[in-house]
Amino acid sequence: MLIDQDRCIGCRMCMAACPYQRRFFNWFDPPVTEEERRITYSVDYNIPHRRGVVEKCIWCRHRVKEDRLPACLEACTKAGMKAIWFGDAIEDAVSDGDEVVMLSALIKGRGAYRLKEELSTEPRVLYLSPRGGTQI
Amino acid sequence: MARSITLALVLLLLITLPLSMPVFAPSMVVASSQGRGSVVKEFTVVVGEPGFNGTWEILKIRVNQGDRVRINFVYGDVDLAQDNPHKITIEGYNIVTDPLSKGRPLIVVEFTAGQVGEFGFYCILACLGHENLQNGLLVVSLPEGGLYHTVAIEITHLELHTLNPDYPQLYALHVVARLRDEESRPVVGVLVDLYVNTTFGPMKVASNATEADGTTDLLYRFTPRATQVAAYFRGSGSYQASNITQAFTPDISITEPDTTPYMRGQNSLIDLRLIGVEPGVAATLVTVLLLTVGSVWLTYAYVLRQILRIRRHNSRSVGGVD
Amino acid sequence: MTARARSDILFNPLRASSTRFYLLVTGLLAVVGWGIYAYNVQLTTGLGVTGMRSVVLWGVYIINFVFFIGISHVGALMSAILRLTNAEWRRPITRIAEVVTFASLIIAALFPLIDLGRPERLLNLALYARLQSPLIWDFIAILTYFVGSALFLYLPLIPDIAACRDRLDDASGWRKRVYGLLSLRWRGSEYEWRHLESAIKVMAIIIIPLAISVHTVVSWDFAMTLRTGWNSTIFGPYFVGGAILSGVATVILIMAVLRKLYHLEAYLTERHFDNLAKLLLALDIILVYLTINEFLVPGYKFLQQSNLEGQWLHAMIWGPYAPVFWRQVIGGLIVPAVLIALPKTRNIAGYFMAALLVDIGMWLERFSVVVASLAVPQLDYPWGVYLPTWVEFSITAAGFAGFILIYLAFTKLFPIISMWENREGQVERQEEETAEKTAAARAEHSDRVSHATPSASRRGFLKTSATAFAGLALGLASSRLLSSAARTVEEAFTRELGEQRVSLSVLGESTPVESLGERTRFFVAIPSLLPPGTNLKEVRVTDGGRFVALLYRNPGLRPLSIYSEEVAVVVLQTYDPRVDGPPTYLPDRFSRVEVAGKRGFAREPAENEVNGRLEPGRLQWWSGGVRRTVLANLSVAQLRSIGASMEAGRRG
């Protein structure tokens, strides 16, 4: 889900509605580097950050479009932990930077769960149980 | 024409589908065509709450490549008051047993251990003693001496059919691969992997062990954007792979489900579509809203008309102010 | 005492205004001016000048919005419901109530705009409207209600505008023209009355469900989310009940003030206050009932549980929001009910007190509804904290001042009591004679005093405009004076991105070493091997020595482009025992190096691909909880030799 920074009026209704409190508002002028200023804005970027609009994690769509993986995943993999998987539910494929496995297998095998399941928000963020988790 | 064939194959597949995953292999199998230690090694494993064979320590079952393995899983929780079912899976060989319980205290699993390696077997039900039943290990090793064989793999059957006509983007890809060694003998019990190419790279989507005739069924729920399907046998122990099947892309056009309804520029005026609501319901809600709000504004129009009437009446008639 | 002379009281405010009035208006305009200045601060700096942050993201602005929409319901209740039920005692009150609705709607509509992060994009609300959003329903409902209440105010006003047109001979030219236009050349004929009455009746009928739906829709701004405390099914009735209650209380307050100010004792008798107070009591009890429902039901299930509802209840009843909650319940609901019920306080003063407490209580109730539910963390996060700042208080005060100003402006333009309706009712009332006689005597006196001369109206106009300018100027000037001091301090830390300069304060609010007290001691490694021509320019220290910066000048080297002043070599030292080595993941073009055996990384000076600026070479290494950095337009090898000299050299 992306936020159009050109249209956002900053009413923060979405922030009030988010049950996970995962949207953030630019209360002041955020620091902006020179290269960020020159980017032609598109919805796929969170930058340049602007005062008065809402932001959220957009799963590095600008990187995914170039066939790269989100920054957090790349950092985690390069650091050796490989704790984050990213993928596509339609293709049933997720990658941790090294391997590509079937999403359905990962969910079943690692006991993936979602937060606040009872709210029917059906988030696309899953948490994997530690290895040796129970399969029911 | 193609459709009726497909339909027939669908029916055939639907009937044979449950049998294509080896829950337990039929015991009447010709085991001699291997030409290698084709003994039947039998093991009995008691599955109970304290663990495999009564202990939580690692239980190793050692066999040689090519052996026919028969494991008798015995229900070990007879003295427990309630039923404590277990389901044992053997990694790699895609074997999952039926639940082992009081009513079914013995399950026999038989297969050919063609793939060299260490494969865990463990319980996958949330049972009592679940954590003790995670330490099973099937060790398939290469016996000393012996010849090496070169194995060729080919795809003998390829089929793509819809799983559910209501969801046309769900296809099942059914691939039958056959392995033969350099003397055209079938290679039994080795693992064949099916890979597809995804946006993120090649992904293993199915894996199955070959049967007595060297063939194996590989089933994959085919998704849009998957290309370059290929079957791999990577070699194992005394078997060396000589080829990977040619990568192919099934010739179908799959319409991806419409998951991105709103992109920039689409919602350019007041949007009467309601996301996540069925069109019929959305239309009803919007109509109701328009009717209620509209009727209020019509009332205002009536009031304005009264006002204008008063004004017109006053400006028409002659006479001064009171 | 003729009826005409008696009704002249109603025209006195329209004729002239006392100095006291002008003083009051000046004061209110000053407050509004102060509010405008505060809003300007918010526009230039950002919404962060308020106390809101990403956890408690709605604050005083939304509270004021809900509050003002709430008191706007009284027009529907007083005017419409009482009209339709033919309650006689409503007659003097209807216009007062309708003006409350009108004025509060104007102010209420402003507050969400003030709350917007991007107010210049307001039109997006209409252009890119998405019907699923509660905000759009707000927009539609409030717009519809505003038009409806404006019509509902205007229709019964027409005959009185005609009266103004006829009797205010001394009104200035533009005013006469406005009266003439708005009165539709009213003459009071049968035809006109018929049409007017039918229009009023239709509006009265439609405005009741409209008013109820407006506040219900505003409550759905909260109830349609999944938050604890807001995810309640009775938010609609809860808010509407609170709205009508605060509206009636506001009318009582305004009635009491107007009665005093404009000598309206003949019209607004004790009986009217008694009836309104009884209405207030009834609504109060209804709201107590709704509050019980709102809290007892989740309380029975979740009190002292650890889930979100339990945490929210704990916060409201014993926790950080308990003072607000109990003040609202006891001070806003219980005490006013007692005041009205006790015979001792059953007078106008008592009612005034009770109404004031109710209004304050209702504001606090909206505070607890909005802020407490936002502060409850929805997952394992820390609690939100909300402390309103001067900007929010100023704008709130300006909002209330604006409300009063609009009200006062109305009272100066049109009679605040609906005369024709009153006259209608008077034909049936006879027992009011004695009261009227005493009021008439007083009115005669004030009549003589306040009969305006022909030029008084022009003087009045000049006075008004002069007051307006004076008030606003006073407000703006005083607020500017007081905050200019703050501004100079602020400017010291402002970053001027337009000129691509970074002030040295970015080095962590560091101070030059000379200005440190003698008590501060710190250690820093000083390089002994520096390129020739390098001189120490400045030493800056922060945090008691935890961060030290050595700034060197060297005319032979290219100055660092990232600092505003002529600095060629920078040596930084940070003490941070949490980190003892370089990160495992290095960005592009960084390489791992060792400086005298300590692990670090470095990068050659290179041109930035995007903007062509020369990024200096950087060498950074860790040694026992201390991170040292050397920045200069030198090669990594040269930087390493500087670094090695630091490790080997003296410390001081």
PDB file of N, CA and C in Angstrom, chain B residues 212-282:
ATOM      1  N   ALA B 212       9.341 -47.374  -8.275  1.00  0.00           N
ATOM      2  CA  ALA B 212      10.039 -48.576  -8.741  1.00  0.00           C
ATOM      3  C   ALA B 212      10.358 -48.529 -10.235  1.00  0.00           C
ATOM      4  N   ASP B 213       9.533 -47.832 -10.992  1.00  0.00           N
ATOM      5  CA  ASP B 213       9.814 -47.799 -12.425  1.00  0.00           C
ATOM      6  C   ASP B 213      10.627 -46.574 -12.813  1.00  0.00           C
ATOM      7  N   GLY B 214      11.144 -45.894 -11.827  1.00  0.00           N
ATOM      8  CA  GLY B 214      12.012 -44.770 -12.136  1.00  0.00           C
ATOM      9  C   GLY B 214      11.285 -43.470 -12.410  1.00  0.00           C
ATOM     10  N   THR B 215       9.991 -43.523 -12.350  1.00  0.00           N
ATOM     11  CA  THR B 215       9.268 -42.267 -12.605  1.00  0.00           C
ATOM     12  C   THR B 215       8.825 -41.650 -11.298  1.00  0.00           C
ATOM     13  N   THR B 216       8.540 -40.404 -11.402  1.00  0.00           N
ATOM     14  CA  THR B 216       8.020 -39.709 -10.241  1.00  0.00           C
ATOM     15  C   THR B 216       7.064 -38.627 -10.704  1.00  0.00           C
ATOM     16  N   ASP B 217       6.056 -38.427  -9.892  1.00  0.00           N
ATOM     17  CA  ASP B 217       5.081 -37.380 -10.205  1.00  0.00           C
ATOM     18  C   ASP B 217       5.440 -36.124  -9.447  1.00  0.00           C
ATOM     19  N   LEU B 218       5.474 -35.073 -10.170  1.00  0.00           N
ATOM     20  CA  LEU B 218       5.745 -33.790  -9.528  1.00  0.00           C
ATOM     21  C   LEU B 218       4.549 -32.883  -9.787  1.00  0.00           C
ATOM     22  N   LEU B 219       4.012 -32.400  -8.707  1.00  0.00           N
ATOM     23  CA  LEU B 219       2.811 -31.563  -8.833  1.00  0.00           C
ATOM     24  C   LEU B 219       3.122 -30.174  -8.323  1.00  0.00           C
ATOM     25  N   TYR B 220       2.662 -29.218  -9.067  1.00  0.00           N
ATOM     26  CA  TYR B 220       2.934 -27.844  -8.644  1.00  0.00           C
ATOM     27  C   TYR B 220       1.757 -26.977  -8.995  1.00  0.00           C
ATOM     28  N   ARG B 221       1.321 -26.192  -8.064  1.00  0.00           N
ATOM     29  CA  ARG B 221       0.229 -25.263  -8.331  1.00  0.00           C
ATOM     30  C   ARG B 221       0.827 -24.073  -9.056  1.00  0.00           C
ATOM     31  N   PHE B 222       0.623 -24.090 -10.317  1.00  0.00           N
ATOM     32  CA  PHE B 222       1.291 -23.148 -11.193  1.00  0.00           C
ATOM     33  C   PHE B 222       0.724 -21.753 -11.021  1.00  0.00           C
ATOM     34  N   THR B 223       1.581 -20.781 -10.898  1.00  0.00           N
ATOM     35  CA  THR B 223       1.112 -19.416 -10.682  1.00  0.00           C
ATOM     36  C   THR B 223       1.540 -18.545 -11.855  1.00  0.00           C
ATOM     37  N   PRO B 224       0.886 -17.437 -12.003  1.00  0.00           N
ATOM     38  CA  PRO B 224       1.310 -16.513 -13.048  1.00  0.00           C
ATOM     39  C   PRO B 224       2.749 -16.092 -12.820  1.00  0.00           C
ATOM     40  N   ARG B 225       3.382 -15.715 -13.823  1.00  0.00           N
ATOM     41  CA  ARG B 225       4.755 -15.211 -13.777  1.00  0.00           C
ATOM     42  C   ARG B 225       5.799 -16.304 -13.569  1.00  0.00           C
ATOM     43  N   ALA B 226       5.374 -17.535 -13.327  1.00  0.00           N
ATOM     44  CA  ALA B 226       6.384 -18.586 -13.226  1.00  0.00           C
ATOM     45  C   ALA B 226       6.789 -19.008 -14.628  1.00  0.00           C
ATOM     46  N   THR B 227       8.041 -19.036 -14.855  1.00  0.00           N
ATOM     47  CA  THR B 227       8.534 -19.418 -16.183  1.00  0.00           C
ATOM     48  C   THR B 227       9.631 -20.450 -16.008  1.00  0.00           C
ATOM     49  N   GLN B 228      10.080 -20.967 -17.091  1.00  0.00           N
ATOM     50  CA  GLN B 228      11.276 -21.831 -17.076  1.00  0.00           C
ATOM     51  C   GLN B 228      11.153 -22.970 -16.071  1.00  0.00           C
ATOM     52  N   VAL B 229      10.203 -23.833 -16.334  1.00  0.00           N
ATOM     53  CA  VAL B 229      10.067 -24.993 -15.461  1.00  0.00           C
ATOM     54  C   VAL B 229      11.107 -26.029 -15.870  1.00  0.00           C
ATOM     55  N   ALA B 230      11.795 -26.573 -14.902  1.00  0.00           N
ATOM     56  CA  ALA B 230      12.802 -27.583 -15.215  1.00  0.00           C
ATOM     57  C   ALA B 230      12.853 -28.599 -14.103  1.00  0.00           C
ATOM     58  N   ALA B 231      13.131 -29.831 -14.476  1.00  0.00           N
ATOM     59  CA  ALA B 231      13.253 -30.891 -13.471  1.00  0.00           C
ATOM     60  C   ALA B 231      14.721 -31.220 -13.311  1.00  0.00           C
ATOM     61  N   TYR B 232      15.127 -31.335 -12.057  1.00  0.00           N
ATOM     62  CA  TYR B 232      16.541 -31.558 -11.760  1.00  0.00           C
ATOM     63  C   TYR B 232      16.703 -32.868 -11.014  1.00  0.00           C
ATOM     64  N   PHE B 233      17.727 -33.586 -11.425  1.00  0.00           N
ATOM     65  CA  PHE B 233      18.220 -34.606 -10.525  1.00  0.00           C
ATOM     66  C   PHE B 233      19.669 -34.255 -10.272  1.00  0.00           C
ATOM     67  N   ARG B 234      19.997 -33.988  -9.050  1.00  0.00           N
ATOM     68  CA  ARG B 234      21.323 -33.443  -8.803  1.00  0.00           C
ATOM     69  C   ARG B 234      22.372 -34.508  -8.528  1.00  0.00           C
ATOM     70  N   GLY B 235      21.995 -35.682  -8.651  1.00  0.00           N
ATOM     71  CA  GLY B 235      22.996 -36.719  -8.358  1.00  0.00           C
ATOM     72  C   GLY B 235      22.981 -37.033  -6.883  1.00  0.00           C
ATOM     73  N   SER B 236      23.224 -38.291  -6.584  1.00  0.00           N
ATOM     74  CA  SER B 236      23.210 -38.683  -5.180  1.00  0.00           C
ATOM     75  C   SER B 236      24.001 -39.942  -5.024  1.00  0.00           C
ATOM     76  N   GLY B 237      25.000 -39.837  -4.228  1.00  0.00           N
ATOM     77  CA  GLY B 237      25.757 -41.053  -3.941  1.00  0.00           C
ATOM     78  C   GLY B 237      26.386 -41.619  -5.205  1.00  0.00           C
ATOM     79  N   SER B 238      25.958 -42.827  -5.516  1.00  0.00           N
ATOM     80  CA  SER B 238      26.569 -43.484  -6.658  1.00  0.00           C
ATOM     81  C   SER B 238      25.928 -43.092  -7.975  1.00  0.00           C
ATOM     82  N   TYR B 239      24.933 -42.285  -7.908  1.00  0.00           N
ATOM     83  CA  TYR B 239      24.284 -41.850  -9.141  1.00  0.00           C
ATOM     84  C   TYR B 239      24.749 -40.451  -9.483  1.00  0.00           C
ATOM     85  N   GLN B 240      25.182 -40.335 -10.709  1.00  0.00           N
ATOM     86  CA  GLN B 240      25.573 -39.001 -11.139  1.00  0.00           C
ATOM     87  C   GLN B 240      24.592 -38.523 -12.179  1.00  0.00           C
ATOM     88  N   ALA B 241      24.281 -37.268 -12.099  1.00  0.00           N
ATOM     89  CA  ALA B 241      23.338 -36.732 -13.075  1.00  0.00           C
ATOM     90  C   ALA B 241      24.072 -36.382 -14.347  1.00  0.00           C
ATOM     91  N   SER B 242      23.479 -36.712 -15.431  1.00  0.00           N
ATOM     92  CA  SER B 242      24.105 -36.343 -16.684  1.00  0.00           C
ATOM     93  C   SER B 242      23.429 -35.164 -17.335  1.00  0.00           C
ATOM     94  N   ASN B 243      22.240 -34.889 -16.940  1.00  0.00           N
ATOM     95  CA  ASN B 243      21.585 -33.731 -17.551  1.00  0.00           C
ATOM     96  C   ASN B 243      20.519 -33.177 -16.617  1.00  0.00           C
ATOM     97  N   ILE B 244      20.120 -31.993 -16.957  1.00  0.00           N
ATOM     98  CA  ILE B 244      18.924 -31.397 -16.344  1.00  0.00           C
ATOM     99  C   ILE B 244      17.945 -31.280 -17.486  1.00  0.00           C
ATOM    100  N   THR B 245      16.716 -31.539 -17.206  1.00  0.00           N
ATOM    101  CA  THR B 245      15.773 -31.453 -18.320  1.00  0.00           C
ATOM    102  C   THR B 245      15.734 -30.027 -18.834  1.00  0.00           C
ATOM    103  N   GLN B 246      15.381 -29.958 -20.031  1.00  0.00           N
ATOM    104  CA  GLN B 246      15.339 -28.649 -20.669  1.00  0.00           C
ATOM    105  C   GLN B 246      14.300 -27.771 -19.988  1.00  0.00           C
ATOM    106  N   ALA B 247      14.676 -26.559 -19.751  1.00  0.00           N
ATOM    107  CA  ALA B 247      13.708 -25.651 -19.133  1.00  0.00           C
ATOM    108  C   ALA B 247      12.678 -25.255 -20.168  1.00  0.00           C
ATOM    109  N   PHE B 248      11.470 -25.277 -19.800  1.00  0.00           N
ATOM    110  CA  PHE B 248      10.418 -24.908 -20.724  1.00  0.00           C
ATOM    111  C   PHE B 248       9.438 -24.012 -19.998  1.00  0.00           C
ATOM    112  N   THR B 249       8.732 -23.278 -20.758  1.00  0.00           N
ATOM    113  CA  THR B 249       7.682 -22.445 -20.179  1.00  0.00           C
ATOM    114  C   THR B 249       6.363 -22.892 -20.744  1.00  0.00           C
ATOM    115  N   PRO B 250       5.471 -23.356 -19.905  1.00  0.00           N
ATOM    116  CA  PRO B 250       4.188 -23.822 -20.410  1.00  0.00           C
ATOM    117  C   PRO B 250       3.484 -22.705 -21.182  1.00  0.00           C
ATOM    118  N   ASP B 251       2.924 -23.100 -22.256  1.00  0.00           N
ATOM    119  CA  ASP B 251       2.348 -22.111 -23.144  1.00  0.00           C
ATOM    120  C   ASP B 251       0.915 -21.803 -22.745  1.00  0.00           C
ATOM    121  N   ILE B 252       0.762 -21.008 -21.746  1.00  0.00           N
ATOM    122  CA  ILE B 252      -0.591 -20.597 -21.374  1.00  0.00           C
ATOM    123  C   ILE B 252      -0.532 -19.125 -21.060  1.00  0.00           C
ATOM    124  N   SER B 253      -1.649 -18.501 -21.122  1.00  0.00           N
ATOM    125  CA  SER B 253      -1.683 -17.112 -20.673  1.00  0.00           C
ATOM    126  C   SER B 253      -2.566 -17.063 -19.444  1.00  0.00           C
ATOM    127  N   ILE B 254      -1.958 -16.639 -18.403  1.00  0.00           N
ATOM    128  CA  ILE B 254      -2.714 -16.588 -17.154  1.00  0.00           C
ATOM    129  C   ILE B 254      -3.010 -15.137 -16.852  1.00  0.00           C
ATOM    130  N   THR B 255      -4.269 -14.856 -16.640  1.00  0.00           N
ATOM    131  CA  THR B 255      -4.590 -13.481 -16.230  1.00  0.00           C
ATOM    132  C   THR B 255      -4.351 -13.365 -14.729  1.00  0.00           C
ATOM    133  N   GLU B 256      -3.544 -12.407 -14.393  1.00  0.00           N
ATOM    134  CA  GLU B 256      -3.288 -12.243 -12.965  1.00  0.00           C
ATOM    135  C   GLU B 256      -4.501 -11.641 -12.298  1.00  0.00           C
ATOM    136  N   PRO B 257      -4.749 -12.014 -11.099  1.00  0.00           N
ATOM    137  CA  PRO B 257      -5.885 -11.406 -10.402  1.00  0.00           C
ATOM    138  C   PRO B 257      -5.651  -9.906 -10.232  1.00  0.00           C
ATOM    139  N   ASP B 258      -6.710  -9.201 -10.281  1.00  0.00           N
ATOM    140  CA  ASP B 258      -6.604  -7.744 -10.236  1.00  0.00           C
ATOM    141  C   ASP B 258      -6.343  -7.303  -8.805  1.00  0.00           C
ATOM    142  N   THR B 259      -5.102  -7.190  -8.461  1.00  0.00           N
ATOM    143  CA  THR B 259      -4.792  -6.840  -7.083  1.00  0.00           C
ATOM    144  C   THR B 259      -4.401  -5.385  -6.911  1.00  0.00           C
ATOM    145  N   THR B 260      -4.230  -4.669  -7.998  1.00  0.00           N
ATOM    146  CA  THR B 260      -3.843  -3.278  -7.840  1.00  0.00           C
ATOM    147  C   THR B 260      -4.889  -2.382  -8.481  1.00  0.00           C
ATOM    148  N   PRO B 261      -6.004  -2.228  -7.836  1.00  0.00           N
ATOM    149  CA  PRO B 261      -7.049  -1.425  -8.466  1.00  0.00           C
ATOM    150  C   PRO B 261      -6.771   0.062  -8.472  1.00  0.00           C
ATOM    151  N   TYR B 262      -5.996   0.532  -7.521  1.00  0.00           N
ATOM    152  CA  TYR B 262      -5.820   1.970  -7.447  1.00  0.00           C
ATOM    153  C   TYR B 262      -4.379   2.330  -7.688  1.00  0.00           C
ATOM    154  N   MET B 263      -4.128   2.899  -8.784  1.00  0.00           N
ATOM    155  CA  MET B 263      -2.800   3.442  -9.006  1.00  0.00           C
ATOM    156  C   MET B 263      -2.966   4.931  -9.232  1.00  0.00           C
ATOM    157  N   ARG B 264      -1.873   5.588  -9.193  1.00  0.00           N
ATOM    158  CA  ARG B 264      -1.902   7.028  -9.307  1.00  0.00           C
ATOM    159  C   ARG B 264      -2.609   7.443 -10.577  1.00  0.00           C
ATOM    160  N   GLY B 265      -3.489   8.359 -10.439  1.00  0.00           N
ATOM    161  CA  GLY B 265      -4.176   8.872 -11.613  1.00  0.00           C
ATOM    162  C   GLY B 265      -5.503   8.213 -11.874  1.00  0.00           C
ATOM    163  N   GLN B 266      -5.712   7.029 -11.292  1.00  0.00           N
ATOM    164  CA  GLN B 266      -6.983   6.378 -11.561  1.00  0.00           C
ATOM    165  C   GLN B 266      -8.116   7.065 -10.840  1.00  0.00           C
ATOM    166  N   ASN B 267      -7.850   7.392  -9.611  1.00  0.00           N
ATOM    167  CA  ASN B 267      -8.893   7.990  -8.777  1.00  0.00           C
ATOM    168  C   ASN B 267      -8.846   9.482  -8.966  1.00  0.00           C
ATOM    169  N   SER B 268      -9.345   9.929 -10.076  1.00  0.00           N
ATOM    170  CA  SER B 268      -9.131  11.325 -10.395  1.00  0.00           C
ATOM    171  C   SER B 268     -10.322  12.203 -10.053  1.00  0.00           C
ATOM    172  N   LEU B 269     -11.441  11.635  -9.845  1.00  0.00           N
ATOM    173  CA  LEU B 269     -12.574  12.432  -9.404  1.00  0.00           C
ATOM    174  C   LEU B 269     -13.241  11.692  -8.264  1.00  0.00           C
ATOM    175  N   ILE B 270     -14.291  12.284  -7.756  1.00  0.00           N
ATOM    176  CA  ILE B 270     -14.958  11.659  -6.619  1.00  0.00           C
ATOM    177  C   ILE B 270     -15.216  10.196  -6.930  1.00  0.00           C
ATOM    178  N   ASP B 271     -14.698   9.357  -6.077  1.00  0.00           N
ATOM    179  CA  ASP B 271     -14.664   7.939  -6.366  1.00  0.00           C
ATOM    180  C   ASP B 271     -15.870   7.269  -5.744  1.00  0.00           C
ATOM    181  N   LEU B 272     -16.752   6.789  -6.592  1.00  0.00           N
ATOM    182  CA  LEU B 272     -17.947   6.152  -6.041  1.00  0.00           C
ATOM    183  C   LEU B 272     -17.760   4.658  -5.855  1.00  0.00           C
ATOM    184  N   ARG B 273     -16.628   4.125  -6.330  1.00  0.00           N
ATOM    185  CA  ARG B 273     -16.394   2.716  -6.062  1.00  0.00           C
ATOM    186  C   ARG B 273     -15.976   2.593  -4.611  1.00  0.00           C
ATOM    187  N   LEU B 274     -16.407   1.559  -3.968  1.00  0.00           N
ATOM    188  CA  LEU B 274     -15.974   1.337  -2.600  1.00  0.00           C
ATOM    189  C   LEU B 274     -15.038   0.138  -2.603  1.00  0.00           C
ATOM    190  N   ILE B 275     -13.843   0.332  -2.106  1.00  0.00           N
ATOM    191  CA  ILE B 275     -12.856  -0.743  -2.168  1.00  0.00           C
ATOM    192  C   ILE B 275     -13.273  -1.867  -1.248  1.00  0.00           C
ATOM    193  N   GLY B 276     -13.119  -3.068  -1.723  1.00  0.00           N
ATOM    194  CA  GLY B 276     -13.380  -4.205  -0.863  1.00  0.00           C
ATOM    195  C   GLY B 276     -14.852  -4.537  -0.739  1.00  0.00           C
ATOM    196  N   VAL B 277     -15.700  -3.777  -1.389  1.00  0.00           N
ATOM    197  CA  VAL B 277     -17.133  -4.075  -1.306  1.00  0.00           C
ATOM    198  C   VAL B 277     -17.576  -4.553  -2.673  1.00  0.00           C
ATOM    199  N   GLU B 278     -18.431  -5.530  -2.669  1.00  0.00           N
ATOM    200  CA  GLU B 278     -18.897  -6.036  -3.962  1.00  0.00           C
ATOM    201  C   GLU B 278     -19.661  -4.961  -4.715  1.00  0.00           C
ATOM    202  N   PRO B 279     -19.552  -4.965  -6.023  1.00  0.00           N
ATOM    203  CA  PRO B 279     -20.146  -3.876  -6.818  1.00  0.00           C
ATOM    204  C   PRO B 279     -21.634  -3.675  -6.563  1.00  0.00           C
ATOM    205  N   GLY B 280     -22.364  -4.764  -6.397  1.00  0.00           N
ATOM    206  CA  GLY B 280     -23.804  -4.619  -6.175  1.00  0.00           C
ATOM    207  C   GLY B 280     -24.096  -3.913  -4.871  1.00  0.00           C
ATOM    208  N   VAL B 281     -23.412  -4.357  -3.814  1.00  0.00           N
ATOM    209  CA  VAL B 281     -23.597  -3.735  -2.500  1.00  0.00           C
ATOM    210  C   VAL B 281     -23.141  -2.292  -2.555  1.00  0.00           C
ATOM    211  N   ALA B 282     -22.011  -2.048  -3.198  1.00  0.00           N
ATOM    212  CA  ALA B 282     -21.488  -0.682  -3.276  1.00  0.00           C
ATOM    213  C   ALA B 282     -22.473   0.223  -3.980  1.00  0.00           C
TER     214      ALA B 282
END
